């Protein structure tokens, strides 16, 4: 295991955060620490809109046997359930660590306005939560990736896409 150091990782830390920002970030950090004692990984996230806490999430991958149960995804699920919508426009996510590729994608899909994080992906890699292989795999052509990707039956599958395209009362997202 690598050691965590205090050195900057080439990323300047912004200092213009409000007291409210600091309060919500501290909540995410506290969740990350408390979650370790509950069998989860050291990651926490909270989602806020207009200064109001909407949801919390902590990493539950191991306890839930769910590789998608990262703190940000858990917080997204909780916020969407609370609000009764899949749209988190206008929300800020405070995460104890820089979101991994899956979480970052989920935050984009959810439509959040702002992402704030404390630890960096390099800090996570230093304690063996290294996602660099995913970033590396995404840069590769399909035929070079470690997971085989095979494409077939497109014409059959296009029927569902045509049906969706023709649907007049669809909810777009």
PDB file of C-alpha atoms in Angstrom:
ATOM      1  CA  UNK A   1       0.000   0.000   0.000  1.00  0.00           C
ATOM      2  CA  UNK A   2       1.196   3.508  -0.754  1.00  0.00           C
ATOM      3  CA  UNK A   3       1.412   6.155   1.907  1.00  0.00           C
ATOM      4  CA  UNK A   4      -0.815   9.189   1.895  1.00  0.00           C
ATOM      5  CA  UNK A   5       1.208  12.370   1.919  1.00  0.00           C
ATOM      6  CA  UNK A   6       0.353  16.014   2.400  1.00  0.00           C
ATOM      7  CA  UNK A   7       1.781  17.029  -0.956  1.00  0.00           C
ATOM      8  CA  UNK A   8      -0.463  18.667  -3.476  1.00  0.00           C
ATOM      9  CA  UNK A   9      -1.116  16.330  -6.363  1.00  0.00           C
ATOM     10  CA  UNK A  10      -0.878  19.063  -8.933  1.00  0.00           C
ATOM     11  CA  UNK A  11      -4.399  20.198  -8.034  1.00  0.00           C
ATOM     12  CA  UNK A  12      -4.827  23.601  -6.466  1.00  0.00           C
ATOM     13  CA  UNK A  13      -7.233  23.605  -3.538  1.00  0.00           C
ATOM     14  CA  UNK A  14      -9.826  26.329  -3.827  1.00  0.00           C
ATOM     15  CA  UNK A  15     -10.166  28.491  -0.730  1.00  0.00           C
ATOM     16  CA  UNK A  16     -13.297  30.490  -1.578  1.00  0.00           C
ATOM     17  CA  UNK A  17     -15.863  28.159  -0.048  1.00  0.00           C
ATOM     18  CA  UNK A  18     -18.649  29.418   2.192  1.00  0.00           C
ATOM     19  CA  UNK A  19     -19.288  28.286   5.741  1.00  0.00           C
ATOM     20  CA  UNK A  20     -22.315  26.406   4.406  1.00  0.00           C
ATOM     21  CA  UNK A  21     -20.065  24.592   1.908  1.00  0.00           C
ATOM     22  CA  UNK A  22     -17.696  23.673   4.719  1.00  0.00           C
ATOM     23  CA  UNK A  23     -20.585  22.434   6.881  1.00  0.00           C
ATOM     24  CA  UNK A  24     -21.878  20.090   4.179  1.00  0.00           C
ATOM     25  CA  UNK A  25     -18.390  18.893   3.240  1.00  0.00           C
ATOM     26  CA  UNK A  26     -17.748  18.084   6.895  1.00  0.00           C
ATOM     27  CA  UNK A  27     -20.964  16.012   6.895  1.00  0.00           C
ATOM     28  CA  UNK A  28     -19.641  14.000   3.940  1.00  0.00           C
ATOM     29  CA  UNK A  29     -16.262  13.563   5.630  1.00  0.00           C
ATOM     30  CA  UNK A  30     -17.923  12.468   8.892  1.00  0.00           C
ATOM     31  CA  UNK A  31     -20.039   9.954   6.975  1.00  0.00           C
ATOM     32  CA  UNK A  32     -16.919   8.527   5.367  1.00  0.00           C
ATOM     33  CA  UNK A  33     -15.264   7.957   8.719  1.00  0.00           C
ATOM     34  CA  UNK A  34     -18.375   6.603  10.483  1.00  0.00           C
ATOM     35  CA  UNK A  35     -19.017   4.213   7.595  1.00  0.00           C
ATOM     36  CA  UNK A  36     -15.748   2.365   8.206  1.00  0.00           C
ATOM     37  CA  UNK A  37     -17.099   1.227  11.589  1.00  0.00           C
ATOM     38  CA  UNK A  38     -20.279   0.030   9.834  1.00  0.00           C
ATOM     39  CA  UNK A  39     -18.429  -2.267   7.435  1.00  0.00           C
ATOM     40  CA  UNK A  40     -18.303   0.092   4.475  1.00  0.00           C
ATOM     41  CA  UNK A  41     -15.533   1.883   2.664  1.00  0.00           C
ATOM     42  CA  UNK A  42     -14.200   5.333   3.633  1.00  0.00           C
ATOM     43  CA  UNK A  43     -16.483   7.353   1.369  1.00  0.00           C
ATOM     44  CA  UNK A  44     -19.423   9.655   2.125  1.00  0.00           C
ATOM     45  CA  UNK A  45     -21.558  12.068   0.133  1.00  0.00           C
ATOM     46  CA  UNK A  46     -24.409  14.482   0.739  1.00  0.00           C
ATOM     47  CA  UNK A  47     -26.697  16.188  -1.753  1.00  0.00           C
ATOM     48  CA  UNK A  48     -27.949  19.704  -1.130  1.00  0.00           C
ATOM     49  CA  UNK A  49     -30.343  22.019  -2.946  1.00  0.00           C
ATOM     50  CA  UNK A  50     -30.893  25.658  -1.972  1.00  0.00           C
ATOM     51  CA  UNK A  51     -29.036  25.141   1.292  1.00  0.00           C
ATOM     52  CA  UNK A  52     -31.246  22.212   2.323  1.00  0.00           C
ATOM     53  CA  UNK A  53     -29.816  18.741   2.898  1.00  0.00           C
ATOM     54  CA  UNK A  54     -31.690  16.321   0.624  1.00  0.00           C
ATOM     55  CA  UNK A  55     -29.824  13.084   1.194  1.00  0.00           C
ATOM     56  CA  UNK A  56     -26.787  11.309   2.537  1.00  0.00           C
ATOM     57  CA  UNK A  57     -24.935   8.317   1.196  1.00  0.00           C
ATOM     58  CA  UNK A  58     -22.067   6.158   2.326  1.00  0.00           C
ATOM     59  CA  UNK A  59     -20.183   3.410   0.534  1.00  0.00           C
ATOM     60  CA  UNK A  60     -22.083   0.118   1.043  1.00  0.00           C
ATOM     61  CA  UNK A  61     -20.361  -2.047  -1.583  1.00  0.00           C
ATOM     62  CA  UNK A  62     -19.275  -4.823   0.785  1.00  0.00           C
ATOM     63  CA  UNK A  63     -22.222  -4.860   3.240  1.00  0.00           C
ATOM     64  CA  UNK A  64     -24.758  -4.828   0.379  1.00  0.00           C
ATOM     65  CA  UNK A  65     -22.779  -7.031  -2.024  1.00  0.00           C
ATOM     66  CA  UNK A  66     -23.393  -4.291  -4.591  1.00  0.00           C
ATOM     67  CA  UNK A  67     -20.468  -2.919  -6.622  1.00  0.00           C
ATOM     68  CA  UNK A  68     -22.583   0.123  -7.541  1.00  0.00           C
ATOM     69  CA  UNK A  69     -23.313   1.122  -3.926  1.00  0.00           C
ATOM     70  CA  UNK A  70     -20.755   3.937  -3.858  1.00  0.00           C
ATOM     71  CA  UNK A  71     -21.494   6.913  -1.614  1.00  0.00           C
ATOM     72  CA  UNK A  72     -22.509   9.214  -4.460  1.00  0.00           C
ATOM     73  CA  UNK A  73     -24.792   6.625  -6.076  1.00  0.00           C
ATOM     74  CA  UNK A  74     -26.440   5.848  -2.724  1.00  0.00           C
ATOM     75  CA  UNK A  75     -26.949   9.590  -2.144  1.00  0.00           C
ATOM     76  CA  UNK A  76     -28.404  10.012  -5.663  1.00  0.00           C
ATOM     77  CA  UNK A  77     -30.847   7.139  -5.083  1.00  0.00           C
ATOM     78  CA  UNK A  78     -31.898   8.586  -1.724  1.00  0.00           C
ATOM     79  CA  UNK A  79     -32.341  12.118  -3.102  1.00  0.00           C
ATOM     80  CA  UNK A  80     -34.366  10.934  -6.096  1.00  0.00           C
ATOM     81  CA  UNK A  81     -36.594   8.833  -3.861  1.00  0.00           C
ATOM     82  CA  UNK A  82     -37.071  11.792  -1.493  1.00  0.00           C
ATOM     83  CA  UNK A  83     -37.891  14.213  -4.314  1.00  0.00           C
ATOM     84  CA  UNK A  84     -39.863  11.777  -6.465  1.00  0.00           C
ATOM     85  CA  UNK A  85     -37.815  12.607  -9.555  1.00  0.00           C
ATOM     86  CA  UNK A  86     -34.737  11.510 -11.468  1.00  0.00           C
ATOM     87  CA  UNK A  87     -33.702  15.138 -12.044  1.00  0.00           C
ATOM     88  CA  UNK A  88     -31.304  16.657  -9.514  1.00  0.00           C
ATOM     89  CA  UNK A  89     -30.898  19.991 -11.304  1.00  0.00           C
ATOM     90  CA  UNK A  90     -29.788  22.754  -8.999  1.00  0.00           C
ATOM     91  CA  UNK A  91     -28.158  20.326  -6.564  1.00  0.00           C
ATOM     92  CA  UNK A  92     -24.660  20.325  -5.159  1.00  0.00           C
ATOM     93  CA  UNK A  93     -22.946  17.090  -4.197  1.00  0.00           C
ATOM     94  CA  UNK A  94     -20.377  17.179  -1.435  1.00  0.00           C
ATOM     95  CA  UNK A  95     -18.221  14.058  -1.564  1.00  0.00           C
ATOM     96  CA  UNK A  96     -15.470  13.032   0.799  1.00  0.00           C
ATOM     97  CA  UNK A  97     -13.455  11.941  -2.249  1.00  0.00           C
ATOM     98  CA  UNK A  98     -13.269  12.827  -5.925  1.00  0.00           C
ATOM     99  CA  UNK A  99     -15.939  10.741  -7.668  1.00  0.00           C
ATOM    100  CA  UNK A 100     -14.850   7.618  -9.529  1.00  0.00           C
ATOM    101  CA  UNK A 101     -15.777   7.239 -13.219  1.00  0.00           C
ATOM    102  CA  UNK A 102     -19.069   5.464 -12.406  1.00  0.00           C
ATOM    103  CA  UNK A 103     -20.126   8.056  -9.840  1.00  0.00           C
ATOM    104  CA  UNK A 104     -19.081  10.966 -12.016  1.00  0.00           C
ATOM    105  CA  UNK A 105     -21.179   9.557 -14.855  1.00  0.00           C
ATOM    106  CA  UNK A 106     -24.145   9.066 -12.525  1.00  0.00           C
ATOM    107  CA  UNK A 107     -23.838  12.663 -11.299  1.00  0.00           C
ATOM    108  CA  UNK A 108     -23.892  13.907 -14.884  1.00  0.00           C
ATOM    109  CA  UNK A 109     -26.934  11.732 -15.669  1.00  0.00           C
ATOM    110  CA  UNK A 110     -28.674  13.063 -12.544  1.00  0.00           C
ATOM    111  CA  UNK A 111     -28.091  16.621 -13.747  1.00  0.00           C
ATOM    112  CA  UNK A 112     -26.393  18.006 -10.648  1.00  0.00           C
ATOM    113  CA  UNK A 113     -25.104  21.535 -10.914  1.00  0.00           C
ATOM    114  CA  UNK A 114     -21.958  21.298  -8.815  1.00  0.00           C
ATOM    115  CA  UNK A 115     -19.606  18.678  -7.394  1.00  0.00           C
ATOM    116  CA  UNK A 116     -17.350  19.457  -4.444  1.00  0.00           C
ATOM    117  CA  UNK A 117     -14.859  16.903  -3.126  1.00  0.00           C
ATOM    118  CA  UNK A 118     -12.188  16.627  -0.441  1.00  0.00           C
ATOM    119  CA  UNK A 119      -9.779  13.721  -1.086  1.00  0.00           C
ATOM    120  CA  UNK A 120      -8.470  13.315  -4.636  1.00  0.00           C
ATOM    121  CA  UNK A 121      -8.440  10.214  -6.820  1.00  0.00           C
ATOM    122  CA  UNK A 122      -4.701  10.050  -6.127  1.00  0.00           C
ATOM    123  CA  UNK A 123      -5.410   9.999  -2.384  1.00  0.00           C
ATOM    124  CA  UNK A 124      -7.829   7.120  -2.998  1.00  0.00           C
ATOM    125  CA  UNK A 125      -5.244   5.265  -5.072  1.00  0.00           C
ATOM    126  CA  UNK A 126      -2.775   5.629  -2.206  1.00  0.00           C
ATOM    127  CA  UNK A 127      -5.059   3.455  -0.033  1.00  0.00           C
ATOM    128  CA  UNK A 128      -5.730   0.932  -2.823  1.00  0.00           C
ATOM    129  CA  UNK A 129      -8.910   2.458  -4.270  1.00  0.00           C
ATOM    130  CA  UNK A 130      -7.306   3.026  -7.653  1.00  0.00           C
ATOM    131  CA  UNK A 131      -9.634   3.620 -10.602  1.00  0.00           C
ATOM    132  CA  UNK A 132      -6.912   4.502 -13.096  1.00  0.00           C
ATOM    133  CA  UNK A 133      -7.390   1.164 -14.873  1.00  0.00           C
ATOM    134  CA  UNK A 134     -10.957   2.194 -15.753  1.00  0.00           C
ATOM    135  CA  UNK A 135      -9.799   5.497 -17.218  1.00  0.00           C
ATOM    136  CA  UNK A 136      -7.134   3.570 -19.149  1.00  0.00           C
ATOM    137  CA  UNK A 137      -9.665   1.028 -20.440  1.00  0.00           C
ATOM    138  CA  UNK A 138     -12.047   3.747 -21.657  1.00  0.00           C
ATOM    139  CA  UNK A 139      -9.311   5.181 -23.862  1.00  0.00           C
ATOM    140  CA  UNK A 140      -8.818   1.839 -25.632  1.00  0.00           C
ATOM    141  CA  UNK A 141     -10.586   0.544 -28.709  1.00  0.00           C
ATOM    142  CA  UNK A 142     -13.160  -2.131 -27.888  1.00  0.00           C
ATOM    143  CA  UNK A 143     -10.979  -4.922 -29.206  1.00  0.00           C
ATOM    144  CA  UNK A 144      -8.140  -3.957 -26.829  1.00  0.00           C
ATOM    145  CA  UNK A 145     -10.139  -3.772 -23.598  1.00  0.00           C
ATOM    146  CA  UNK A 146      -9.767  -6.395 -20.885  1.00  0.00           C
ATOM    147  CA  UNK A 147     -13.532  -7.103 -20.971  1.00  0.00           C
ATOM    148  CA  UNK A 148     -14.555  -8.435 -24.359  1.00  0.00           C
ATOM    149  CA  UNK A 149     -17.218  -6.283 -26.042  1.00  0.00           C
ATOM    150  CA  UNK A 150     -19.215  -7.932 -28.824  1.00  0.00           C
ATOM    151  CA  UNK A 151     -21.796  -6.219 -31.007  1.00  0.00           C
ATOM    152  CA  UNK A 152     -24.622  -8.148 -32.682  1.00  0.00           C
ATOM    153  CA  UNK A 153     -28.415  -8.179 -33.359  1.00  0.00           C
ATOM    154  CA  UNK A 154     -28.515  -4.409 -33.838  1.00  0.00           C
ATOM    155  CA  UNK A 155     -31.358  -4.537 -36.366  1.00  0.00           C
ATOM    156  CA  UNK A 156     -33.552  -6.489 -33.943  1.00  0.00           C
ATOM    157  CA  UNK A 157     -32.756  -4.105 -31.097  1.00  0.00           C
ATOM    158  CA  UNK A 158     -33.499  -1.019 -33.208  1.00  0.00           C
ATOM    159  CA  UNK A 159     -37.212  -1.913 -33.051  1.00  0.00           C
ATOM    160  CA  UNK A 160     -37.331  -0.761 -29.412  1.00  0.00           C
ATOM    161  CA  UNK A 161     -35.532   2.462 -30.316  1.00  0.00           C
ATOM    162  CA  UNK A 162     -38.033   3.152 -33.118  1.00  0.00           C
ATOM    163  CA  UNK A 163     -40.897   2.467 -30.707  1.00  0.00           C
ATOM    164  CA  UNK A 164     -39.391   4.945 -28.214  1.00  0.00           C
ATOM    165  CA  UNK A 165     -38.780   7.524 -30.923  1.00  0.00           C
ATOM    166  CA  UNK A 166     -42.422   7.270 -32.075  1.00  0.00           C
ATOM    167  CA  UNK A 167     -43.880   7.400 -28.550  1.00  0.00           C
ATOM    168  CA  UNK A 168     -45.692  10.718 -28.190  1.00  0.00           C
ATOM    169  CA  UNK A 169     -46.072  10.793 -24.387  1.00  0.00           C
ATOM    170  CA  UNK A 170     -42.506   9.789 -23.442  1.00  0.00           C
ATOM    171  CA  UNK A 171     -40.685  11.468 -20.566  1.00  0.00           C
ATOM    172  CA  UNK A 172     -37.300  12.410 -21.936  1.00  0.00           C
ATOM    173  CA  UNK A 173     -34.231  12.320 -19.765  1.00  0.00           C
TER     174      UNK A 173
END
